[in-house]
PDB file of C-alpha atoms in Angstrom:
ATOM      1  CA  UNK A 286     140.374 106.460  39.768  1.00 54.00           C
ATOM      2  CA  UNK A 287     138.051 109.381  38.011  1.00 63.00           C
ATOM      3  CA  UNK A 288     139.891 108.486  34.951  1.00 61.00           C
ATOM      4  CA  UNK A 289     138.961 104.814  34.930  1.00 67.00           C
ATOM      5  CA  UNK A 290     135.468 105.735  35.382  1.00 68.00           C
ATOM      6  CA  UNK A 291     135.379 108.480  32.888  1.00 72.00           C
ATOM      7  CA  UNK A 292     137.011 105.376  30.554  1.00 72.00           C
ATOM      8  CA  UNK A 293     134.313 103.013  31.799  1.00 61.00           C
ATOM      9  CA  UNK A 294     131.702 105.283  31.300  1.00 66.00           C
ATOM     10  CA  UNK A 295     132.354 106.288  28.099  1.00 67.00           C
ATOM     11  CA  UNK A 296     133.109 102.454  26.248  1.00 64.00           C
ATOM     12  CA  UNK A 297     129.293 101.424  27.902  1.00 62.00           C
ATOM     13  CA  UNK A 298     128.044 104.589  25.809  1.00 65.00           C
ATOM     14  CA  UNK A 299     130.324 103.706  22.795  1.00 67.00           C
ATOM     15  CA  UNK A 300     127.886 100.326  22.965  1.00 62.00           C
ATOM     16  CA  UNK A 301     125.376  99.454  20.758  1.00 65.00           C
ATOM     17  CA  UNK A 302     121.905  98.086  21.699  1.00 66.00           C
ATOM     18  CA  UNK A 303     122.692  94.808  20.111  1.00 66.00           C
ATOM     19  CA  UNK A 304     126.065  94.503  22.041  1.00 61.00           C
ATOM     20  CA  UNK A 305     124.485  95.627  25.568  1.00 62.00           C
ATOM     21  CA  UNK A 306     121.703  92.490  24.509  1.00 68.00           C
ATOM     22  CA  UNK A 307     124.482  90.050  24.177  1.00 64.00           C
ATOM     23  CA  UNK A 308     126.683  91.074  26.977  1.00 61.00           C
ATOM     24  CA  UNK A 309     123.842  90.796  29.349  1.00 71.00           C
ATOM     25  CA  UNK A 310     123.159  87.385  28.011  1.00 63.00           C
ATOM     26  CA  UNK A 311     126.654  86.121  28.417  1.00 67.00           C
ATOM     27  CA  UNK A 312     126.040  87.269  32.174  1.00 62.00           C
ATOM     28  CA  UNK A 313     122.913  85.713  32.986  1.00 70.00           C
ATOM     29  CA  UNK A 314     124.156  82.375  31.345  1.00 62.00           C
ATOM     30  CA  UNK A 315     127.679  82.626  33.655  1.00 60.00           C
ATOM     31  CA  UNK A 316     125.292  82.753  36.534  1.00 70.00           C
ATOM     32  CA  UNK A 317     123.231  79.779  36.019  1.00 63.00           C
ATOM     33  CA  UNK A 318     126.495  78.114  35.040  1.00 57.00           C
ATOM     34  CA  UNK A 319     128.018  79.061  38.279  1.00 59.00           C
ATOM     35  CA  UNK A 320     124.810  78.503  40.766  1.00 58.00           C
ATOM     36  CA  UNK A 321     124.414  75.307  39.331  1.00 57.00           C
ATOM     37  CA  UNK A 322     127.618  74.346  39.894  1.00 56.00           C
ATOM     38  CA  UNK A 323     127.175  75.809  43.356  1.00 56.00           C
ATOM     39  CA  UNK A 324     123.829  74.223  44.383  1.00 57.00           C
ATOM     40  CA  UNK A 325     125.458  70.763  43.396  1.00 64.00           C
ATOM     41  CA  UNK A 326     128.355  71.220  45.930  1.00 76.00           C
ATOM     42  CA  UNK A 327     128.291  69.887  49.576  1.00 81.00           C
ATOM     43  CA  UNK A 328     128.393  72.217  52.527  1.00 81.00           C
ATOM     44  CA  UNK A 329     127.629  72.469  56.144  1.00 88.00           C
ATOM     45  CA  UNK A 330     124.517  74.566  57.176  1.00 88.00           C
ATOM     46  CA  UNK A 331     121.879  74.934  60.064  1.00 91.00           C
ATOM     47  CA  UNK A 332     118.134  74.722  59.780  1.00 90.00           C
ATOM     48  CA  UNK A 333     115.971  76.293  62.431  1.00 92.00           C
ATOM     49  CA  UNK A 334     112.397  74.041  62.102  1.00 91.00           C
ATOM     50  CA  UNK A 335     109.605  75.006  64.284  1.00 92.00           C
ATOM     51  CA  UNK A 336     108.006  71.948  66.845  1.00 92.00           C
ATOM     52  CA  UNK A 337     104.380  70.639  67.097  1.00 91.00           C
ATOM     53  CA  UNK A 338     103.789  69.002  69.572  1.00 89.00           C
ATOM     54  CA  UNK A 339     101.726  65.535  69.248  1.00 87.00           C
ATOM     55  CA  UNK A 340      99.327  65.015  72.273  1.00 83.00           C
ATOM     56  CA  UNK A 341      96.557  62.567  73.107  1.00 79.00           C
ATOM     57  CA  UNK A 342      92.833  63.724  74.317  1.00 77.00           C
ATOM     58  CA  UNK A 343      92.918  64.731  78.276  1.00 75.00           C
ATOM     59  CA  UNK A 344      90.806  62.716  80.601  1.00 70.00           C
ATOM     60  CA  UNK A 345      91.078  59.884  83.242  1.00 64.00           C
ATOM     61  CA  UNK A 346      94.120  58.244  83.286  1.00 62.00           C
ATOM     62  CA  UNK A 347      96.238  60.793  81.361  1.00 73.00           C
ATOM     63  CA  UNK A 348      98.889  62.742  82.427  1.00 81.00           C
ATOM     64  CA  UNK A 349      99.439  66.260  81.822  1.00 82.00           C
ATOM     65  CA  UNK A 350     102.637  68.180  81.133  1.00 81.00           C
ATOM     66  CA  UNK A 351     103.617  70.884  83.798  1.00 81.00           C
ATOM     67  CA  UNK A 352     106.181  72.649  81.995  1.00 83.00           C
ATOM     68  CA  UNK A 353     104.530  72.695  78.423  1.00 82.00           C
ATOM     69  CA  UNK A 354     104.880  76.423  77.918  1.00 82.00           C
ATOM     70  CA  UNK A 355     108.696  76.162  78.669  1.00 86.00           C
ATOM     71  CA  UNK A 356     109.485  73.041  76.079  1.00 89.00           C
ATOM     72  CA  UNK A 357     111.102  73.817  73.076  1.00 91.00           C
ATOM     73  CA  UNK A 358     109.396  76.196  70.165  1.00 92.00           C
ATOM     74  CA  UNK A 359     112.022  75.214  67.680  1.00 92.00           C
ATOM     75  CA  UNK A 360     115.038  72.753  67.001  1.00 92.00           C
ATOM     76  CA  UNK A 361     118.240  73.712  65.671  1.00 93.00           C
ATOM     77  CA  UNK A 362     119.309  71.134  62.956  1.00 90.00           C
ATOM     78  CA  UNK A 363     123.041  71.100  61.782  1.00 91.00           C
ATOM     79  CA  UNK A 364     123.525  69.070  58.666  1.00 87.00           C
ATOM     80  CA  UNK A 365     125.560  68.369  55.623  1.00 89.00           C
ATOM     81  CA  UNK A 366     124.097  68.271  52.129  1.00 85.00           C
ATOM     82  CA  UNK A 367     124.013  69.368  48.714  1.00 83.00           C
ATOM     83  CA  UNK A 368     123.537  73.013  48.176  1.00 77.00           C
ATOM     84  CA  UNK A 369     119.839  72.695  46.221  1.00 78.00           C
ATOM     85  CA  UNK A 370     118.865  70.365  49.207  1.00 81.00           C
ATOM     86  CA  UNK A 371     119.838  73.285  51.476  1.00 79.00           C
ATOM     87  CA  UNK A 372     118.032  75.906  49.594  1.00 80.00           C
ATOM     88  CA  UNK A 373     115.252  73.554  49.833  1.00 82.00           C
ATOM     89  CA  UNK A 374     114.523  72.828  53.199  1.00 82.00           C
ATOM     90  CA  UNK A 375     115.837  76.207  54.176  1.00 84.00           C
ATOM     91  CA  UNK A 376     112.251  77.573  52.393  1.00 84.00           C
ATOM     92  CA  UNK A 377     110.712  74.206  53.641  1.00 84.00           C
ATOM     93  CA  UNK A 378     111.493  75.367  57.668  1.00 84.00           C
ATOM     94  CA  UNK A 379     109.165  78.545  57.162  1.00 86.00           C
ATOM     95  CA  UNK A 380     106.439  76.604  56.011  1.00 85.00           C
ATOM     96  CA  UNK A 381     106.133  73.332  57.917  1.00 87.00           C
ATOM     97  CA  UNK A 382     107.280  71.991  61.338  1.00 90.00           C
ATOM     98  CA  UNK A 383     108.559  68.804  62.898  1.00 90.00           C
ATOM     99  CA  UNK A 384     106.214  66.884  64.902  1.00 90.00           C
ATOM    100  CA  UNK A 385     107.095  65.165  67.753  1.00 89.00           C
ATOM    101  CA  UNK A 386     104.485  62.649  69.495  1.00 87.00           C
ATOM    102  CA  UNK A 387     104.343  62.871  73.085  1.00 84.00           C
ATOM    103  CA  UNK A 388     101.356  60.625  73.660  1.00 82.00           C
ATOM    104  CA  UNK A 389     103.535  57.555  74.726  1.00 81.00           C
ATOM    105  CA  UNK A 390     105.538  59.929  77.207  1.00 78.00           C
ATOM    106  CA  UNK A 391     102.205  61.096  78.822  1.00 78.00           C
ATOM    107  CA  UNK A 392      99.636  57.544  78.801  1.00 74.00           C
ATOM    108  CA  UNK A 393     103.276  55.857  80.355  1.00 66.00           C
ATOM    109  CA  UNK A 394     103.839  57.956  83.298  1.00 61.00           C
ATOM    110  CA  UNK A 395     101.058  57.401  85.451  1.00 65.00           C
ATOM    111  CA  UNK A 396     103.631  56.829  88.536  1.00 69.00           C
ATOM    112  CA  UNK A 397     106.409  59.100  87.376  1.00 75.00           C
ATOM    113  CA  UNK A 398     106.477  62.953  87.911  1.00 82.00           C
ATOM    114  CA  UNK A 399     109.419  63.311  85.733  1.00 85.00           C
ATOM    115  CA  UNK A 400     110.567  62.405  81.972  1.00 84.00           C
ATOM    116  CA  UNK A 401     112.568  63.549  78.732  1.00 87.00           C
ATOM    117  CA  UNK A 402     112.851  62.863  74.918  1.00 88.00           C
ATOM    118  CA  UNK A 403     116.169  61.638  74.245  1.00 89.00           C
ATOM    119  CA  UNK A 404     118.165  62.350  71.515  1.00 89.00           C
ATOM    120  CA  UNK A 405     117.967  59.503  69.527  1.00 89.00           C
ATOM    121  CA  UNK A 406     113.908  60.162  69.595  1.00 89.00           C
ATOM    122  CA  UNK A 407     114.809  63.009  68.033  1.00 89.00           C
ATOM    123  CA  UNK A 408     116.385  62.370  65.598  1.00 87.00           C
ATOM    124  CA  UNK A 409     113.703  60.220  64.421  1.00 89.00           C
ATOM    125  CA  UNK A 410     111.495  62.969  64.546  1.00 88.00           C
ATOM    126  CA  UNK A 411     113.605  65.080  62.520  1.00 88.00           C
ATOM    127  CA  UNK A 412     114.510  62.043  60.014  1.00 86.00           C
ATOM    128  CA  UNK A 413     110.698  61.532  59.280  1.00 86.00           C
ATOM    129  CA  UNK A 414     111.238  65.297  57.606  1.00 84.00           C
ATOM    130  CA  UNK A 415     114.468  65.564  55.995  1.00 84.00           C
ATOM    131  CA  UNK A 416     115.541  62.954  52.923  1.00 77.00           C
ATOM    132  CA  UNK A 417     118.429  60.024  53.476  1.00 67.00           C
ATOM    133  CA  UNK A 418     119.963  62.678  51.357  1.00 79.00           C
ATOM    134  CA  UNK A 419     120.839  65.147  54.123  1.00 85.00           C
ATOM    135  CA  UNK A 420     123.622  64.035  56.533  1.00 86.00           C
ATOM    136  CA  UNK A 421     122.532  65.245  60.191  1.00 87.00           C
ATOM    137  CA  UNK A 422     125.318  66.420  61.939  1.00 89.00           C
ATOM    138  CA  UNK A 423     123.568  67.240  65.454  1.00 90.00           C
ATOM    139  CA  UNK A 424     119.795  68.363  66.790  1.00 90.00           C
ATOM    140  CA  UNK A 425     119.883  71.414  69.527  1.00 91.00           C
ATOM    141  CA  UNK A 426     118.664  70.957  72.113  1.00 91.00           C
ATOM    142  CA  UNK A 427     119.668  66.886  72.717  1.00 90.00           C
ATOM    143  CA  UNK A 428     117.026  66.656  75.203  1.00 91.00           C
ATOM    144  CA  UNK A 429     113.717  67.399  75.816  1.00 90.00           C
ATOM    145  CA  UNK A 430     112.917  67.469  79.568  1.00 91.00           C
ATOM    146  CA  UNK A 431     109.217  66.745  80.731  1.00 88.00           C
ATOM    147  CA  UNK A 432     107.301  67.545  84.071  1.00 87.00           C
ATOM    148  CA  UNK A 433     104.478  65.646  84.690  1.00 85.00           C
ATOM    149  CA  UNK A 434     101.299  65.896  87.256  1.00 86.00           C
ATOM    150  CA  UNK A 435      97.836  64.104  87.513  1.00 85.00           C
ATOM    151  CA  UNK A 436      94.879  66.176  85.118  1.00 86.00           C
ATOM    152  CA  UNK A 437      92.514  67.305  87.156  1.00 88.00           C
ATOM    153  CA  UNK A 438      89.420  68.971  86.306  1.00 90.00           C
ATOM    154  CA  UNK A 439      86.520  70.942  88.353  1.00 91.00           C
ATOM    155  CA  UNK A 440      84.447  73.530  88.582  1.00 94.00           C
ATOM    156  CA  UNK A 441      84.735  77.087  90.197  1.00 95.00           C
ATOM    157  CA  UNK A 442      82.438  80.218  90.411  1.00 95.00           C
ATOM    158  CA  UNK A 443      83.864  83.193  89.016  1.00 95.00           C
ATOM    159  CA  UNK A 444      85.096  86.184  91.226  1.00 93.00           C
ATOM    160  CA  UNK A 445      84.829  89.554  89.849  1.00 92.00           C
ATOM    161  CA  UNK A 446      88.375  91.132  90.472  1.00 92.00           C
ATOM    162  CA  UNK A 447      87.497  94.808  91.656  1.00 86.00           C
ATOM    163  CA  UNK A 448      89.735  95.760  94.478  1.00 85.00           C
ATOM    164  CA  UNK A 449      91.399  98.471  91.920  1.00 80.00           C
ATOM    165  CA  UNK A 450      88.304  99.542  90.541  1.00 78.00           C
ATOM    166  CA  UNK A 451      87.504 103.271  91.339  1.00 78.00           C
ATOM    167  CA  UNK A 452      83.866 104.336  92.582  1.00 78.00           C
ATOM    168  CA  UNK A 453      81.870 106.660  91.038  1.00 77.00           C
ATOM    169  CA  UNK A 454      80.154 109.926  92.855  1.00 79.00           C
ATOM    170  CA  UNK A 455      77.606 108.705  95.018  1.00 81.00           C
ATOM    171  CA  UNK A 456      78.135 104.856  94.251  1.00 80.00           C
ATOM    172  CA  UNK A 457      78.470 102.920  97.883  1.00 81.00           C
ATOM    173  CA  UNK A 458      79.295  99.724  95.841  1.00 82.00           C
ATOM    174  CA  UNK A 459      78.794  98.020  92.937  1.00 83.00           C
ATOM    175  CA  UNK A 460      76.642  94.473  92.624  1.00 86.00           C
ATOM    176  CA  UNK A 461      78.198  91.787  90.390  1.00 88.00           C
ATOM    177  CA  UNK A 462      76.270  89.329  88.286  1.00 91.00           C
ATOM    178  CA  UNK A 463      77.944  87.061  85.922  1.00 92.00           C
ATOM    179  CA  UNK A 464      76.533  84.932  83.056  1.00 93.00           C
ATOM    180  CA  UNK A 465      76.958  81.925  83.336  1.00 93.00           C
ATOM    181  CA  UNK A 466      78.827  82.318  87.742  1.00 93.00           C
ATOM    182  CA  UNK A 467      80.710  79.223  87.213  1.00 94.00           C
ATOM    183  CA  UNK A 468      83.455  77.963  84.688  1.00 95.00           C
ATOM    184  CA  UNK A 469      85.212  75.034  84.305  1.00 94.00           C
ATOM    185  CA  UNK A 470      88.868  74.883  84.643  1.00 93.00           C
ATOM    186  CA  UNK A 471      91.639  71.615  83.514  1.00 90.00           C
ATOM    187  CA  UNK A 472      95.502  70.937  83.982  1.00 87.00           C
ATOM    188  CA  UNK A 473      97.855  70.039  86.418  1.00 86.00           C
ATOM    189  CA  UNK A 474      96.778  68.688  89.371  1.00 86.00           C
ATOM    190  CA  UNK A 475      99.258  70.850  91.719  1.00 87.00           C
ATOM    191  CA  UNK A 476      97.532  73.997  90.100  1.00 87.00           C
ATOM    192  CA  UNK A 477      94.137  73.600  90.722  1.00 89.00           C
ATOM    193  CA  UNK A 478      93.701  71.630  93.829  1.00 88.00           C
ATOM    194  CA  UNK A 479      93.440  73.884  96.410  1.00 90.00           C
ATOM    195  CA  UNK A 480      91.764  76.423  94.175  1.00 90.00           C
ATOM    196  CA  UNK A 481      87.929  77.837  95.406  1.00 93.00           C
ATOM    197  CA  UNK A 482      87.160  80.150  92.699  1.00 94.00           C
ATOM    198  CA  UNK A 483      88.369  81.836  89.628  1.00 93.00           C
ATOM    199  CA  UNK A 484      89.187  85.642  89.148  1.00 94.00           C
ATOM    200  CA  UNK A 485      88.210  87.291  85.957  1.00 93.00           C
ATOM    201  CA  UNK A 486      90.990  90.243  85.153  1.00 92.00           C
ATOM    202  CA  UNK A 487      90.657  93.605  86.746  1.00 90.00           C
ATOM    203  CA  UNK A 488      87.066  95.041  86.267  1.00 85.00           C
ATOM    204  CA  UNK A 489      86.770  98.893  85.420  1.00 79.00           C
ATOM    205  CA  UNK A 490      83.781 100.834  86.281  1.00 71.00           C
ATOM    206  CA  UNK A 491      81.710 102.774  84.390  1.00 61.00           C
ATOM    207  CA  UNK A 492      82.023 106.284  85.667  1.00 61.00           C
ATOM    208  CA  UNK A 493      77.933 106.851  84.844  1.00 59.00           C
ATOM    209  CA  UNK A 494      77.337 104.847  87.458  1.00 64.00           C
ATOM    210  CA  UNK A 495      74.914 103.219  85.446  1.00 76.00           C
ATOM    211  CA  UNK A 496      73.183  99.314  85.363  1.00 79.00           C
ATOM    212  CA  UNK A 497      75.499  98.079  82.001  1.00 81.00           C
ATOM    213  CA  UNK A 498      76.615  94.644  80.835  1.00 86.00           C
ATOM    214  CA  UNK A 499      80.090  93.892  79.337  1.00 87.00           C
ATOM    215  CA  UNK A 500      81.604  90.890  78.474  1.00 91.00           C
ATOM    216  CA  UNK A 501      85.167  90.222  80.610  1.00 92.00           C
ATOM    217  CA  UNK A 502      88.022  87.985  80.185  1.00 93.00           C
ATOM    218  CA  UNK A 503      89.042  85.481  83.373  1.00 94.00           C
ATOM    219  CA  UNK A 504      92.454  85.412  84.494  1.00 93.00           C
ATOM    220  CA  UNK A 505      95.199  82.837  82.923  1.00 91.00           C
ATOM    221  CA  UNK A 506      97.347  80.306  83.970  1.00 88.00           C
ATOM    222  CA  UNK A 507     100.341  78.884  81.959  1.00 84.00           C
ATOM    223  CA  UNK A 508      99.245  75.108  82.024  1.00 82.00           C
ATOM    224  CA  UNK A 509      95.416  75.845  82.619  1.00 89.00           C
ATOM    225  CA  UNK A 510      92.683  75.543  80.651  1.00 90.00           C
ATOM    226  CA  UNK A 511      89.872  77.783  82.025  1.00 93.00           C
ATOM    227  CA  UNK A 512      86.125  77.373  79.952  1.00 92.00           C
ATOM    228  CA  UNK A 513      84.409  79.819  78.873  1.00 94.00           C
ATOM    229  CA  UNK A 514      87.244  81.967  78.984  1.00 93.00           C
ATOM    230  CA  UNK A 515      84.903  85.031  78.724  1.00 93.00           C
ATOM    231  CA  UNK A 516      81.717  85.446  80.822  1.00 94.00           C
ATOM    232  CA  UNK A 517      79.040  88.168  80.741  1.00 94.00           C
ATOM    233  CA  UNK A 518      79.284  90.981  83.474  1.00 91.00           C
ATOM    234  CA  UNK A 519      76.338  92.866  84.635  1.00 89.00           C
ATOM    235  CA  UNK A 520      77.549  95.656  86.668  1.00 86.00           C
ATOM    236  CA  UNK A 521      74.509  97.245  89.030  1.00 86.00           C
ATOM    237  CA  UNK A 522      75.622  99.993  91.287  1.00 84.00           C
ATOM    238  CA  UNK A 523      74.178 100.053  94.642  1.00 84.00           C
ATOM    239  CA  UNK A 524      73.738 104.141  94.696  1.00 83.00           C
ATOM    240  CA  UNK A 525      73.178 106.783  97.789  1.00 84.00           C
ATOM    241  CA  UNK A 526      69.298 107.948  97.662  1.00 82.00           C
ATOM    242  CA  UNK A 527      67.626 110.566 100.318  1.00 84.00           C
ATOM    243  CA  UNK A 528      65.239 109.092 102.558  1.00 85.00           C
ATOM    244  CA  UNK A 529      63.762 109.732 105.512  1.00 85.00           C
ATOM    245  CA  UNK A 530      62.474 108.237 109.165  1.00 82.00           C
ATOM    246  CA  UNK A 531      60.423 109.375 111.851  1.00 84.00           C
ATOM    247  CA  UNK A 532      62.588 109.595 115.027  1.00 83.00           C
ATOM    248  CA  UNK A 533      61.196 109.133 118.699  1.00 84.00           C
ATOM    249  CA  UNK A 534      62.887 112.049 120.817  1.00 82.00           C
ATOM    250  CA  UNK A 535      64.456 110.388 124.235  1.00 82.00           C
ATOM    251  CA  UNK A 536      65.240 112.130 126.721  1.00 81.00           C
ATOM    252  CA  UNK A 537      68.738 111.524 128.720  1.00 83.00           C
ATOM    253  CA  UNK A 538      71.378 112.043 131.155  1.00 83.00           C
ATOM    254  CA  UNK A 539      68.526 114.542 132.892  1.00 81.00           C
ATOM    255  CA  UNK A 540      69.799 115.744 136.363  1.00 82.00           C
ATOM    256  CA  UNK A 541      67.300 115.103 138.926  1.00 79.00           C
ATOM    257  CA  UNK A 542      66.299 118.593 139.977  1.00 81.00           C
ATOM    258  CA  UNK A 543      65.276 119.643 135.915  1.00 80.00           C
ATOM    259  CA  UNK A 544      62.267 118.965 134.131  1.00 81.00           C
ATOM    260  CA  UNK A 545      62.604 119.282 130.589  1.00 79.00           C
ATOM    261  CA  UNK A 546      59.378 119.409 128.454  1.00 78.00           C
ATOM    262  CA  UNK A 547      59.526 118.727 124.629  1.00 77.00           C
ATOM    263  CA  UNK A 548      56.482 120.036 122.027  1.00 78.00           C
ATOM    264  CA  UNK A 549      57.307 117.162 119.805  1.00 80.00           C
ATOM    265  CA  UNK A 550      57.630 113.462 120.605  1.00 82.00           C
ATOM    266  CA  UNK A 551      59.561 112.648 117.464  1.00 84.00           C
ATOM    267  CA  UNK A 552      61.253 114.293 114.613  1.00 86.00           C
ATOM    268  CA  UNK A 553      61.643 113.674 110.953  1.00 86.00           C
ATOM    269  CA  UNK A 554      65.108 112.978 110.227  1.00 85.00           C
ATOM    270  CA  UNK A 555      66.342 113.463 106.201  1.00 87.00           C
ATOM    271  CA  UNK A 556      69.462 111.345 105.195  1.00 84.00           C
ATOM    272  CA  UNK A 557      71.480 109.891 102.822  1.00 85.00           C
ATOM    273  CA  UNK A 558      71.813 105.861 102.465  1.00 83.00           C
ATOM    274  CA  UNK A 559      72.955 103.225 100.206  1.00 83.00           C
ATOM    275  CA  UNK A 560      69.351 101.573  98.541  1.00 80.00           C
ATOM    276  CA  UNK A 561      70.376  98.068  99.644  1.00 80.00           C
ATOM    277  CA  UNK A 562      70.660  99.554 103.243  1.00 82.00           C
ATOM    278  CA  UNK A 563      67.454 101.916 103.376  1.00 78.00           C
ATOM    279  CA  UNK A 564      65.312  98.610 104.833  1.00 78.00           C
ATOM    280  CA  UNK A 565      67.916  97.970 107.814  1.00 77.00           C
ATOM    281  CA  UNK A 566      67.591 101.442 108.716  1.00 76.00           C
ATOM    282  CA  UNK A 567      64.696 101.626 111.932  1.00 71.00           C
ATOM    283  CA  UNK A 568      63.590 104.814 113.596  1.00 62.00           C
ATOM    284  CA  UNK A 569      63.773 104.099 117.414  1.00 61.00           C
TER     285      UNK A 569
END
């Protein structure tokens, strides 16, 4: 074997610039020869094309789909076709998607909680893409199942989500304000019925301690459509302060035989209190 390299090596230095020209020439033509001849062949392949799904606007009267997030992202086309068409809508499945128009399914099923795109519905969604050209073997998956409910829209005031937040030194609690307190939130019917108010995500403090605004994302539900989905927080915290209160000294649980004399009829008391509590706080 080192031999026949050695050999090798040495003819390919033994050629001259004109013969290295030609022999690469001779090459490159063999290979257009040959993928031509390949591209014009037929063969079995399988194209992955991404879906887009065609809905109508939401409102009265329209149904919504409960299992959207779980449909199909992408069908798996077998065919049979020439090698060129192949290549061809290989590229074309990066760049473009199938569409498939559900607005029938949803305006139709005003009684029905239940539905499905069969395969022959497919497969003239898939036809509108690829040419009478391409022989289509089979589209994965066949079917298409659909979940319907009512659409439903209301509106909810927001709930600040701090029952992992962490307090600051001498912070009581915080105070909550958001811009604008109320959102309004769309989908299935089942998913928002019974609901009273709508979370933002877990708030964190600022460990200052400080009045600050920051803007905070609500929560999210697959199926819901919550707007805004980001509201303004202003975060006020309700701090300890020293204060103080004139306290009336009483006098009690005094056996009868003991008089017991005070030089003061009240005291000053110094304390610590939460501001929003200092008012409620009477001397007696």
């Amino acid at each position: 074997m080192p031999l026949q390299i050695a050999s090798l090596i040495k003819y390919l230095k033994s050629l001259n610039k004109k013969d290295i020209i030609n022999f690469i020439y001779c090459l490159s033509l063999a290979m257009v020869f040959w993928l031509l001849n390949a591209l014009s062949n037929q063969y079995n392949s399988t194209l992955n094309f991404g879906v887009k799904y065609i809905k109508p606007a939401l409102g009265n009267g329209t149904n919504v789909i409960v299992n959207d997030y779980d449909l199909p992202r992408q069908l798996q086309i077998n065919i049979n076709a020439l090698g060129r068409d192949i290549v061809w809508y290989s590229i074309a499945s990066y760049l473009s998607h199938i569409e498939i128009d559900l607005s029938k399914k949803m305006l139709n099923s005003k009684n029905r909680t239940k539905g499905f795109i069969n395969s022959n519905e497919l497969f003239k969604s898939v036809t509108k893409k690829l040419t009478a050209n391409v022989n289509i073997l089979n589209v994965e998956p066949s079917v298409i199942n659909l979940k319907f409910d009512k659409y439903y829209l209301k509106k909810v005031p927001v709930k600040v989500d701090d029952k992992d937040a962490v307090l600051p030194s001498g912070v009581y609690k915080n105070n909550y304000q958001t811009i604008p307190d109320s959102v309004e939130v769309s989908g299935a019917r089942n998913l928002l019925v019974s609901r009273k108010v709508w979370n933002t995500v877990p708030v964190e403090v600022n460990e200052t301690g400080k009045v600050h605004e920051v803007d905070i994302e609500l929560s999210q539900i697959k199926g819901v459509n919550v707007n805004p989905n980001i509201v303004k927080l202003i975060i006020e915290p309700d701090r300890y302060t020293e204060n103080e209160r004139l306290v009336k000294i009483k006098k009690v649980n005094i056996p009868r035989n003991i008089k017991i004399t005070t030089f003061s009829k009240e005291v000053k008391v110094k304390f610590n209190a939460p501001i929003s509590l200092i008012e409620d706080i009477e001397s007696e």
